Steps between C-alpha positions, in 0.01 A plus 500: 500500500669199658821695550326733746245278679485122535238334272307341787479837677376665182239229453365535855494877482329490160220293655468751780483787250229322300296443816538867599375618161250238394397318818174523690495702823604213727772383262629857470509549877695177550742593223559842656565343840746250351682772306543718808575241765685225313677691225535874555591467870765234430635569152401850376781514242376194310139619515580846359734362234237250394241778473740699281536193278122453490467865399718420203336168412176372654537155660129428512348203323233739372765727350350490155175640637627755752870571443477877542285471814752267662797719413323810629412328825855374545638854449256651749561225756877543463468871586268444795706222655842656439400820674300347782631621840705242685332381818720547806547257787224675695255448214488868400598618148848652472611791284681268257348282228574150376694630200747676732598166659564309177859407410660734249521220243125439526426872458722513191320195360161665554619821336633311198180297465282811519698675227465186291123501564471864392699435184298200390147572619269585208179550698469867605290425808742236628797726431335776705486266801866406446595867481314565827707229668819634343418851624461389859817291479692804375369727775797630697731221377789518252429309179755596233381226264153659492654839414697344212197303384279811485769706323553226240127465433455877472744503208359190331357504147212286626206724608389232747838522673478878515153480653636267768779750574252788534282286728799435723592870503147602599491250786861550615592862414836474681618308194477837324610718790841335497560629143585845366182708470573604140545138393176396669306787342636412157407133535150578626443762229595242243246259644225761512547628146624200303301203628227395261344245735251674731561273799878554475444875472279492809769307688747775402256760629463315830878481532526873432242579769680274749835667428368856528324414825795319659788727401607796713416859414822581310452181298138585436593848380750352256247243384203737464547499123367144514144621557452631145557160333290340776206726411563457128415132533135592564356657181563209257353235731166328435242549776540138614864574591471864603345449848790286638751760376306782668468303824876440496558876506263574790735398786774717349259794477408444865855460632694730267246742351765763424627288211172563316505876544673588168260272312167643622431694176530174305301294748212750510440435132540122527328386821161682497379344172569158656292589807212674325283287269431811294876535438479878540493766767149632448219539747396163645193354336308176508397545137687360200808319613704397193760317703246257637473162330162514328490125449518446876207728577703813582744335738876526468691178444680352800838595351388862445367519857834376633683764297261767616544432871877450472537834316284674762706358787824605330371853446382519862829369639692763304257771616535401865878485480562816295203720580683828434620382160153364418345839575760669281448261207256649251184292476594240765237590763234563235562161340505313832178663624317439173602135495375456857169674438436306183578170669263586785207537257536143377265328742439159352169346595485130564296266283174612664583868460407570863805698617282802574261292707754321716595613850851653466586377851453135398817293485628461145294792369815662360530217246479654155571850625846640419601591854860523387428831325331641810799397711731646235334842531529469878874426477550777244340753735726390784808538280413820313303700754291795388653502151267212406183698570474729193528209259257287700235766550519604139296183445323408826214758490420400142509132597262563790256671263517223240181305409708180523501358850848349447637850448323639806620208712860543383488873576380427852766239561764745375405741778511216755838381376660843517394537863550143622852466364612792711281454808765393751763761408232770511386394846856491631578840347842377390514584134431853384463370148216272604339777702516721193314228309210502747491880527514547123225243445267671749580861417540502122250230404232522773212643294522280189567184702230551762245603238579191295497272807162627618357443153650153483363412846159519332597267213258210444767232537542396864871424472566834334317717752647293785852560370416869457424514872826315570695746285340784696662359816841508338448856385361621835777342706698795627283756318402809699138575578526809278553271201215263592233736638376653169419151374348354817132533400548301181735244664261426788203477264682247281616294800153490657360384168756216488430406863122503479428374150764239424427134570868405474679463832838616368345827378351567845833419665680742269242774553549481879879494474502801268251685723738449791795643310296797373393576857860477617608747229206739540510512884259766633353559153345153528261610778249610236456138392508336844118494556446314172789253529554398862151346543582274203822393672308402814242306300774307318676416829172389656395278210829357364508200732545208258850356440481603133440861612819525709680712242204738475494527880873574514482767231205665680697504828798659325277758335319585824827548689650732241178700469498546879852645504420719198186663640624522858363435849219754495335349191572135582429494876126433470564189288798378704311275749308316227811469281702366794222254583514366144878465522474308828246260348733437206795457738312237698427308179869462405629162616825482302759765605654489151165585338538811280205647686722548806743724310212724386351501851810612684561775242139623520511509881814714471320743269211529746751557784676766293164675448348475849822556698432452875136415432632170364627387843186291582574280199862426595421190711339344192764613251839476671503129600439400140754751374770385745432136419528572128825693545653207687427241230811301409562483124570176319867483398735260326877510441584483129799369310683720248281395206187403694181701476213497752164342429325731252149399605494757781609861556869427549795732470872439529720699737869473588578513872864477611592342165227232520217493244166459676159446345227670703129507442423869452415652837237742366266450796776554758614816321146638493461425871816696588404790273155523655638490854694813394170665400327414830796614707538832318125568503429418864807630683493438876168315461707221346712460816342167598649337190850650510671199658347225281578707191860556615536124539424474128678799353836467678562157336340647188800731456703192405227327300716472188235310308270796441602864462151631578502342845841648581401848382173494695685382812748789476215745452306362797763523774502882543118501492485232768738702717259794477197282578675315782666785688316409815544123476856435375784460754866597472586135431243495220661804340848348533379180329341700218812703423735200532282313249516799264878509536530127419284543190702805396832321545416207275303684232669561163220644282492880485122509459430333833797661674340840441178364657693371802676832556167682467350262755788563743481880465119515526519275806767720661282807447228335709742478795468784755845646426531362146798288601606141564721345768868565428587136424222474238600829340863388473401167344268659242771752413745213449254323270450826310873543447522147360205561267666816367823314430313230306303759304812698416667185367195417286497847347872493426470164324199623307681814393805303385276269302312785329817679397632180343198486264451665164287813515195327352523197730557728798188702417286186502647381830457840660123454495520182709757658730278804549235279658754336731648832603156648562433223751843557653429872528183422698720296734746789531216743570373290790854448631538879504175538695625253760837673536342844535275374780807356677726798430434775241877529450587132497814431286329217312281764331811603307557136404144483366572800278814329372307184416239706314779652290602151386169455316523428130179698445540835670184665637422814694450459875 
């Protein structure tokens, strides 16, 4: 060690290292300050070299007690300090790191010492830290000695050396990418098939995954034969080792699912028995489970659970990435569905056996319940579409009729999962496959499902009949009144029984929520039940005044609003004054603007406005100030680093704006405010004129509110409505400002989805104008922006087409599905562009350009 660093320097740094690891808080803080200010700032080369030496041999006086801890810490500290950004003269971090500024001789010394550390370190945990440091040091830098070292160790007779080589390959795949593909495949195959040590074999598997992920497509095609020996490592493994192997394959299945396509027939016989405790593909049952460990009271061992979840995730990842191939593989969907349904029946009570008695909305209630299987069915439905339904509903009606509450509960949650996993795509009407799922569910399975749900809503177990009501919401969402009406008598009877006879708050909440959705689906057919139900709503709103009854109050408001819109003005009008009076009392009691009650209030007011139309005008002075104030709330935001995540204690989401990651507390309340302003404006027409200007002051900036799509969409929808309402109040300057703001938003927007909304907004706004036209300068500028958008879109479609034609037929088929969604959004944009051009000039030459861009689509459709 003396040949690299002076003994006195080593001694002082060893004391610092000991204080950093073993010292009390104050000692550790002082040591850190000394290291940074007196050593690293003045002599970084000596510090880093010393740490490399300490990684090889601990200098601490307590070395006999904690040698591995000291070496690990030295390796980690070496990596952190070497790649710390250099502070510039202004005090701000630069783009370079300390390692970049070291003399070449020092860097060579560090590289040599690290290779020596890897070669001689016997402790696997310490070596992992050294390999992490080596990986970062090799990032983007030539290191021929490392390449030679790894190649030599890969050919060694010592299995420990070979494991080290595979570990290097998995962390630094470019060590393999520089070699001939055939040679790499041969070496990795040898490691996968010939290694007798499980940890060395796993390292070879990790290296294989890294290579297949990092190489280019031609290389991956040539190396695809590697997947068979990779999968062949799985069957002989003991369960304790099987889970890590399966988890190693999951990222490859996610990133390169096409590699697994030829192996689906083999995997469908291997994976399901690992997932299902019954080790077969029969109907799910909670009786007799031979795979469960009887000595542990019917609970799988920890190792078996790990295997089970890893196998499920691998099967799901393959399904999501190769959905067409999964549907074509005999038995794949059946096996996946059966595994999910069986897992969902395994509700494990806690020590007191009170799972059925607990409130499902309580935090931590999901403990002991295999939510992963419910989420798996959800993800499967999203990936497979309607093809999942026959296999699922072969079992669900029988499960709902089972005497075992676990079976009934699992059947209910299956219905919820199938609907919830596809809720957003269904609402956006983007994917025909997902729409088919909802239509098939409601048309082909309506009678058996609704009959079973109504029966289960009368089950004695509160959690079961509550979930039955929840499942009814998922089924009714989007269902026509013709589907629902024949069952309304029995549905309402069951819901009223839950509402009036249950002492559990969560059951009452669910009954009200389900009643609201049933009313929304049934529309005018619900009038028959209005006299029996609406008085109950008013009683609940009048009596639910305690803080612990807030949720009940909110659900009753929601239910009352949806019932009002369903039955219409004529039926509701007599109750409107009393209902509005109750809402005003509740509004006056809300002191915190972020209270959930406010979101329910503003939505319920909108429903009443939608029902009463111009008769709602007297309530506007009480409603609009609160609504405008809510819409103008400023969200909490924070700028995030590349690897930084926002605080998870609140409703945060991450968005990218102009290349910068921003954490933003979810603006649900602001979105609801904008959406409900749309309802008031569309319902009241010219009676809304008094509020046109304050709303414009919100929605014009809202067009560029990149942090929340709902606010932008509502703003674009509002502008033409406001022009209609404000015909008598808006000046020429106002109109010029509006259209210039639209043009600015159009010019900078890149997403086809919102571009179509902007063009629609512009056209609908033009049609409000007396002669359906704009000033010449505005028209020219919008036409120029349109031409630029068409050029960008044409380039995108050309690149996409070139990419698709470079793929194999199977890979191309999988990618076509994703491209179909993109092109459908683009076609909406083209449709609205065409509308704009036809308003300007029915024979405008850019209409021909739009047709040419359509013809560049990878997925051709009829127009």
